[in-house]
Short mmCIF file of C-alpha atoms and ligand atoms in Angstrom, two decimals:
data_model
loop_
_atom_site.label_atom_id
_atom_site.label_comp_id
_atom_site.label_asym_id
_atom_site.label_seq_id
_atom_site.Cartn_x
_atom_site.Cartn_y
_atom_site.Cartn_z
CA UNK A 1 -24.91 -22.23 -6.20
CA UNK A 2 -26.48 -21.41 -2.82
CA UNK A 3 -25.60 -18.15 -1.05
CA UNK A 4 -23.74 -20.16 1.56
CA UNK A 5 -21.47 -21.61 -1.14
CA UNK A 6 -20.65 -18.09 -2.32
CA UNK A 7 -19.31 -16.97 1.03
CA UNK A 8 -15.61 -16.17 0.71
CA UNK A 9 -13.72 -16.47 3.99
CA UNK A 10 -10.28 -17.71 2.92
CA UNK A 11 -7.59 -15.89 1.01
CA UNK A 12 -4.31 -17.07 -0.44
CA UNK A 13 -1.40 -14.63 -0.55
CA UNK A 14 1.26 -15.98 -2.91
CA UNK A 15 4.52 -14.41 -1.73
CA UNK A 16 7.06 -17.02 -2.77
CA UNK A 17 8.46 -15.15 -5.78
CA UNK A 18 12.10 -14.11 -5.89
CA UNK A 19 11.39 -10.39 -6.28
CA UNK A 20 14.34 -9.98 -8.63
CA UNK A 21 13.26 -6.51 -9.72
CA UNK A 22 14.08 -5.27 -6.24
CA UNK A 23 17.50 -6.81 -5.87
CA UNK A 24 19.70 -6.21 -3.98
CA UNK A 25 17.08 -5.28 -1.32
CA UNK A 26 15.23 -8.57 -1.76
CA UNK A 27 18.39 -10.55 -1.14
CA UNK A 28 17.50 -10.38 2.54
CA UNK A 29 14.11 -8.62 2.79
CA UNK A 30 10.89 -10.09 1.43
CA UNK A 31 9.44 -7.67 -1.12
CA UNK A 32 6.15 -7.73 0.80
CA UNK A 33 7.84 -6.23 3.86
CA UNK A 34 9.02 -3.19 1.92
CA UNK A 35 7.09 -0.15 3.08
CA UNK A 36 4.84 2.40 1.46
CA UNK A 37 5.54 5.25 3.89
CA UNK A 38 5.49 3.20 7.11
CA UNK A 39 3.32 0.19 6.33
CA UNK A 40 4.62 -2.91 4.58
CA UNK A 41 2.93 -3.91 1.32
CA UNK A 42 1.51 -6.97 3.02
CA UNK A 43 -0.38 -4.85 5.56
CA UNK A 44 -2.38 -3.20 2.77
CA UNK A 45 -3.28 -6.62 1.41
CA UNK A 46 -4.34 -7.94 4.80
CA UNK A 47 -6.46 -4.87 5.58
CA UNK A 48 -8.19 -5.23 2.23
CA UNK A 49 -8.87 -8.91 2.87
CA UNK A 50 -10.25 -8.24 6.34
CA UNK A 51 -12.59 -5.57 4.99
CA UNK A 52 -13.93 -8.15 2.53
CA UNK A 53 -14.76 -10.61 5.33
CA UNK A 54 -11.73 -12.89 5.03
CA UNK A 55 -11.08 -14.81 8.25
CA UNK A 56 -8.38 -17.28 7.18
CA UNK A 57 -5.14 -16.06 5.68
CA UNK A 58 -2.93 -18.50 3.80
CA UNK A 59 0.56 -17.42 2.83
CA UNK A 60 2.51 -19.33 0.22
CA UNK A 61 6.08 -18.50 1.15
CA UNK A 62 9.62 -19.57 0.33
CA UNK A 63 13.06 -19.52 1.89
CA UNK A 64 13.99 -16.13 3.32
CA UNK A 65 10.43 -14.97 4.08
CA UNK A 66 10.73 -15.33 7.86
CA UNK A 67 10.29 -11.58 8.38
CA UNK A 68 6.71 -11.98 7.17
CA UNK A 69 5.91 -14.54 9.84
CA UNK A 70 7.45 -12.33 12.52
CA UNK A 71 5.50 -9.34 11.27
CA UNK A 72 2.18 -11.01 12.04
CA UNK A 73 3.30 -12.36 15.39
CA UNK A 74 3.01 -10.62 18.74
CA UNK A 75 6.28 -8.98 19.78
CA UNK A 76 6.13 -9.17 23.61
CA UNK A 77 9.33 -7.18 24.24
CA UNK A 78 8.31 -4.32 21.97
CA UNK A 79 4.80 -4.23 23.42
CA UNK A 80 6.09 -4.25 27.02
CA UNK A 81 8.43 -1.40 26.24
CA UNK A 82 5.70 0.68 24.56
CA UNK A 83 3.34 -0.02 27.46
CA UNK A 84 5.96 1.04 29.97
CA UNK A 85 6.52 4.33 28.21
CA UNK A 86 2.76 4.97 27.83
CA UNK A 87 2.79 4.85 24.01
CA UNK A 88 -0.81 3.69 23.79
CA UNK A 89 -1.42 4.97 20.26
CA UNK A 90 1.46 2.88 18.93
CA UNK A 91 0.25 -0.17 20.87
CA UNK A 92 -3.17 0.30 19.33
CA UNK A 93 -1.65 0.57 15.86
CA UNK A 94 0.24 -2.68 16.33
CA UNK A 95 -3.04 -4.52 16.90
CA UNK A 96 -3.80 -4.49 13.17
CA UNK A 97 -0.57 -6.43 12.57
CA UNK A 98 -1.39 -9.25 14.96
CA UNK A 99 -3.25 -12.30 13.79
CA UNK A 100 -5.32 -14.53 16.00
CA UNK A 101 -3.76 -17.93 16.55
CA UNK A 102 -5.04 -20.28 13.90
CA UNK A 103 -6.16 -17.52 11.53
CA UNK A 104 -2.94 -17.59 9.57
CA UNK A 105 -1.16 -20.45 7.84
CA UNK A 106 2.14 -20.60 6.01
CA UNK A 107 2.90 -23.14 3.38
CA UNK A 108 6.11 -23.45 1.41
CA UNK A 109 6.52 -23.40 -2.32
CA UNK A 110 9.86 -25.15 -2.67
CA UNK A 111 10.52 -23.98 -6.21
CA UNK A 112 9.29 -20.75 -7.80
CA UNK A 113 7.38 -22.55 -10.56
CA UNK A 114 4.91 -19.75 -11.14
CA UNK A 115 1.84 -18.11 -9.64
CA UNK A 116 -0.46 -21.00 -10.58
CA UNK A 117 1.81 -23.45 -8.84
CA UNK A 118 2.04 -21.19 -5.75
CA UNK A 119 -1.75 -21.13 -5.43
CA UNK A 120 -1.91 -24.88 -5.99
CA UNK A 121 0.46 -25.39 -3.04
CA UNK A 122 -2.36 -24.20 -0.75
CA UNK A 123 -4.92 -26.68 -2.11
CA UNK A 124 -5.22 -28.79 1.04
CA UNK A 125 -6.07 -25.73 3.13
CA UNK A 126 -8.89 -24.62 0.85
CA UNK A 127 -11.44 -27.44 1.16
CA UNK A 128 -14.61 -27.08 -0.83
CA UNK A 129 -15.32 -23.35 -0.80
CA UNK A 130 -14.61 -20.42 -3.08
CA UNK A 131 -11.53 -18.49 -2.02
CA UNK A 132 -9.76 -15.24 -2.81
CA UNK A 133 -6.22 -14.78 -4.11
CA UNK A 134 -4.50 -11.48 -3.41
CA UNK A 135 -1.16 -10.43 -4.90
CA UNK A 136 0.29 -7.93 -2.44
CA UNK A 137 2.36 -6.32 -5.24
CA UNK A 138 -0.82 -4.87 -6.67
CA UNK A 139 -1.78 -2.19 -4.19
CA UNK A 140 -5.18 -0.74 -4.99
CA UNK A 141 -6.41 2.40 -3.35
CA UNK A 142 -10.20 2.29 -3.48
CA UNK A 143 -12.86 4.11 -1.49
CA UNK A 144 -14.38 0.66 -1.01
CA UNK A 145 -11.59 -1.94 -0.76
CA UNK A 146 -11.40 -3.80 -4.05
CA UNK A 147 -11.77 -7.33 -2.74
CA UNK A 148 -14.93 -6.20 -0.97
CA UNK A 149 -16.27 -4.84 -4.28
CA UNK A 150 -15.52 -8.20 -5.85
CA UNK A 151 -17.02 -10.29 -3.06
CA UNK A 152 -20.23 -8.28 -3.40
CA UNK A 153 -20.31 -8.74 -7.18
CA UNK A 154 -19.55 -12.43 -6.73
CA UNK A 155 -22.75 -12.88 -4.69
CA UNK A 156 -24.61 -12.17 -7.93
CA UNK A 157 -22.42 -14.06 -10.40
CA UNK A 158 -20.76 -17.09 -8.82
CA UNK A 159 -18.29 -18.73 -11.20
CA UNK A 160 -14.73 -17.42 -11.14
CA UNK A 161 -13.85 -13.74 -11.07
CA UNK A 162 -10.70 -11.76 -11.78
CA UNK A 163 -10.05 -8.08 -11.15
CA UNK A 164 -9.75 -6.27 -14.46
CA UNK A 165 -8.43 -2.94 -15.62
CA UNK A 166 -8.32 -1.26 -19.03
CA UNK A 167 -4.69 -0.59 -19.94
CA UNK A 168 -3.08 1.21 -22.88
CA UNK A 169 -3.07 -1.28 -25.80
CA UNK A 170 0.75 -1.19 -26.02
CA UNK A 171 0.93 -2.27 -22.36
CA UNK A 172 -1.44 -5.25 -22.67
CA UNK A 173 1.31 -7.77 -23.39
CA UNK A 174 2.67 -7.31 -19.86
CA UNK A 175 -0.52 -8.78 -18.37
CA UNK A 176 -2.98 -11.62 -18.54
CA UNK A 177 -5.59 -10.31 -21.01
CA UNK A 178 -9.32 -11.07 -21.22
CA UNK A 179 -11.12 -12.13 -24.35
CA UNK A 180 -14.50 -10.49 -23.86
CA UNK A 181 -17.75 -12.30 -24.61
CA UNK A 182 -20.10 -9.68 -23.16
CA UNK A 183 -19.19 -6.30 -21.70
CA UNK A 184 -21.70 -5.23 -19.06
CA UNK A 185 -19.72 -2.30 -17.68
CA UNK A 186 -18.39 -3.23 -14.25
CA UNK A 187 -18.79 -6.88 -15.11
CA UNK A 188 -17.41 -8.58 -18.18
CA UNK A 189 -18.24 -12.12 -19.21
CA UNK A 190 -15.08 -13.74 -20.46
CA UNK A 191 -14.68 -16.27 -23.26
CA UNK A 192 -10.90 -16.66 -23.04
CA UNK A 193 -7.77 -15.48 -21.26
CA UNK A 194 -4.21 -15.18 -22.54
CA UNK A 195 -1.15 -14.66 -20.39
CA UNK A 196 1.24 -11.99 -21.70
CA UNK A 197 0.06 -12.12 -25.35
CA UNK A 198 2.19 -10.74 -28.17
CA UNK A 199 1.05 -7.17 -28.90
CA UNK A 200 -0.73 -8.17 -32.13
CA UNK A 201 -2.42 -11.15 -30.48
CA UNK A 202 -3.97 -9.44 -27.43
CA UNK A 203 -7.73 -10.13 -27.58
CA UNK A 204 -8.52 -6.81 -25.82
CA UNK A 205 -6.82 -4.27 -23.60
CA UNK A 206 -8.61 -5.46 -20.48
CA UNK A 207 -5.88 -6.74 -18.17
CA UNK A 208 -6.04 -9.07 -15.18
CA UNK A 209 -4.90 -7.46 -11.92
CA UNK A 210 -3.88 -9.34 -8.77
CA UNK A 211 -7.25 -10.10 -7.15
CA UNK A 212 -9.19 -13.27 -7.86
CA UNK A 213 -12.16 -15.19 -6.51
CA UNK A 214 -11.80 -18.82 -7.49
CA UNK A 215 -13.32 -22.19 -6.81
CA UNK A 216 -11.53 -25.40 -5.82
CA UNK A 217 -12.09 -26.60 -9.40
CA UNK A 218 -9.50 -24.08 -10.55
CA UNK A 219 -7.03 -25.76 -8.19
CA UNK A 220 -7.84 -29.07 -9.84
CA UNK A 221 -7.22 -27.45 -13.24
CA UNK A 222 -3.79 -26.29 -12.08
CA UNK A 223 -2.79 -29.93 -11.59
CA UNK A 224 -3.54 -30.43 -15.29
CA UNK A 225 -2.06 -27.31 -16.91
CA UNK A 226 1.50 -27.54 -18.17
CA UNK A 227 4.09 -24.79 -17.97
CA UNK A 228 2.88 -21.75 -19.91
CA UNK A 229 4.56 -18.45 -20.78
CA UNK A 230 8.14 -18.39 -19.44
CA UNK A 231 7.84 -22.06 -18.44
CA UNK A 232 5.84 -21.03 -15.35
CA UNK A 233 2.61 -22.68 -14.28
CA UNK A 234 0.19 -19.85 -14.96
CA UNK A 235 -2.92 -19.19 -12.91
CA UNK A 236 -4.44 -17.56 -16.00
CA UNK A 237 -4.25 -20.88 -17.89
CA UNK A 238 -6.06 -22.72 -15.08
CA UNK A 239 -8.83 -20.12 -15.06
CA UNK A 240 -9.07 -20.22 -18.87
CA UNK A 241 -9.56 -23.98 -18.50
CA UNK A 242 -12.81 -23.24 -16.62
CA UNK A 243 -14.15 -21.46 -19.71
CA UNK A 244 -13.18 -24.40 -21.91
CA UNK A 245 -15.18 -26.63 -19.58
CA UNK A 246 -18.23 -24.40 -20.08
CA UNK A 247 -18.16 -22.58 -16.74
CA UNK A 248 -18.64 -18.87 -16.14
CA UNK A 249 -15.64 -16.59 -15.71
CA UNK A 250 -16.05 -12.86 -15.12
CA UNK A 251 -13.77 -9.87 -15.16
CA UNK A 252 -14.64 -7.18 -12.66
CA UNK A 253 -13.67 -3.58 -13.49
CA UNK A 254 -12.90 -2.34 -10.00
CA UNK A 255 -13.13 1.22 -8.80
CA UNK A 256 -9.80 2.37 -7.41
CA UNK A 257 -6.30 3.30 -8.35
CA UNK A 258 -3.89 0.44 -8.82
CA UNK A 259 -0.17 0.70 -8.27
CA UNK A 260 2.19 -1.94 -9.61
CA UNK A 261 4.41 -2.20 -6.57
CA UNK A 262 6.26 -5.14 -8.11
CA UNK A 263 8.05 -2.55 -10.28
CA UNK A 264 10.27 0.25 -9.08
CA UNK A 265 8.35 2.98 -10.92
CA UNK A 266 5.02 1.74 -9.54
CA UNK A 267 6.41 1.46 -6.03
CA UNK A 268 7.69 5.04 -6.16
CA UNK A 269 4.36 6.32 -7.50
CA UNK A 270 2.52 4.55 -4.68
CA UNK A 271 4.93 5.99 -2.12
CA UNK A 272 4.26 9.52 -3.34
CA UNK A 273 0.49 9.01 -3.56
CA UNK A 274 0.21 7.46 -0.10
CA UNK A 275 2.47 10.10 1.47
CA UNK A 276 0.35 12.89 -0.06
CA UNK A 277 -2.79 11.21 1.32
CA UNK A 278 -1.44 11.38 4.88
CA UNK A 279 -2.49 14.30 7.08
CA UNK A 280 0.78 14.15 9.00
CA UNK A 281 2.96 14.34 5.88
CA UNK A 282 0.99 16.06 3.15
CA UNK A 283 2.01 19.70 3.63
CA UNK A 284 5.71 19.19 4.14
CA UNK A 285 6.00 16.57 1.41
CA UNK A 286 3.90 18.50 -1.14
CA UNK A 287 6.07 21.55 -0.53
CA UNK A 288 9.18 19.49 -1.12
CA UNK A 289 7.79 18.02 -4.35
CA UNK A 290 6.78 21.43 -5.66
CA UNK A 291 10.26 22.80 -4.98
CA UNK A 292 11.83 19.81 -6.65
CA UNK A 293 9.65 20.18 -9.75
CA UNK A 294 10.29 23.89 -10.06
CA UNK A 295 14.05 23.29 -9.88
CA UNK A 296 13.66 20.64 -12.56
CA UNK A 297 11.65 22.94 -14.80
CA UNK A 298 14.22 25.72 -14.35
CA UNK A 299 16.99 23.34 -15.44
CA UNK A 300 15.02 22.25 -18.55
P1 UTP B 401 6.01 -11.76 -9.99
O1 UTP B 401 5.77 -12.13 -11.38
O2 UTP B 401 5.90 -10.32 -9.63
O3 UTP B 401 7.42 -12.33 -9.55
O4 UTP B 401 5.01 -12.61 -9.11
P2 UTP B 401 8.30 -11.98 -8.29
O5 UTP B 401 9.25 -13.09 -8.08
O6 UTP B 401 7.47 -11.60 -7.10
O7 UTP B 401 9.10 -10.65 -8.71
P3 UTP B 401 10.19 -10.39 -9.87
O8 UTP B 401 9.41 -10.40 -11.17
O9 UTP B 401 11.26 -11.44 -9.80
O10 UTP B 401 10.71 -9.04 -9.53
C1 UTP B 401 3.67 -12.20 -8.86
C2 UTP B 401 3.22 -12.76 -7.51
O11 UTP B 401 3.26 -14.19 -7.54
C3 UTP B 401 4.07 -14.69 -6.50
C4 UTP B 401 5.02 -13.56 -6.15
O12 UTP B 401 5.48 -13.69 -4.83
C5 UTP B 401 4.14 -12.35 -6.35
O13 UTP B 401 3.29 -12.11 -5.24
N1 UTP B 401 4.79 -15.90 -7.01
C6 UTP B 401 5.31 -15.90 -8.26
C7 UTP B 401 4.90 -17.00 -6.21
O14 UTP B 401 4.43 -17.02 -5.05
N2 UTP B 401 5.56 -18.11 -6.70
C8 UTP B 401 6.08 -18.14 -7.95
O15 UTP B 401 6.64 -19.18 -8.33
C9 UTP B 401 5.96 -17.00 -8.74
#
């Protein structure tokens, strides 16, 4: 594959899920708009994509996700009011939320048939180039943004690539799990992938995390795969199909800390970690946490 063909400039953000683990909040708020401190989950995903050189942002949405579209739009009234009151720093901050016209596309997934199906919904916007998929639920704090790490590794490998993380063996059945052919450290050549395997059937404890670099062929595979675990059309199955057809699939062990913000515990952990990383909040918040913990210890 030529270098040109390995350039990744488009990313799909599948955000059409129901977000049932955050009900009742997600009855009227898209999960991706929920904030870690003061930035919605989706902003972290977009910043990561931009850092990796993504120029076209494709959202697969569903009913009730209008707040996402508004978030990326210019808000003339708000901006005029901030300008009038001289709040230049806030105006500057808002710039990272605005998207150039034409850089962002929204496409509907009418039924939540699974992640694979959501990605497939964007097939006509992808054309003939490799593309990234980012799940905004997986927030990864890395010195170098994780998608950028992957795009760089992808220049060497081509094929298809998934972000991978070693998890405790008893946790593996909550993830897509890689069957390892060759472990090269950061990179792992994969000979199979299983979505949410039974504990005794997990081929390893190397789990797939929500970042992918895929080729249009994987989209074609999705048309062929039937409903997998839970009756959903699984992206993992469509990637595993690549291996069956003799093509290269890699896992990439990223450097960074991943938070599962699709779960309440993970979301809370991320909130604490991001608050403690902020200069404007660290001291006060750390003090509060220490007090809280000492009260807890005293009670125990
Ligand atoms: P999840 O498995 O976390 O599902 O989807 P969910 O609906 O978001 O949340 P819960 O489990 O009900 O709480 C992983 C990612 O795939 C997207 C979701 O929006 C999320 O980003 N997805 C999932 C879709 O876009 N469509 C689907 O049919 C399923």
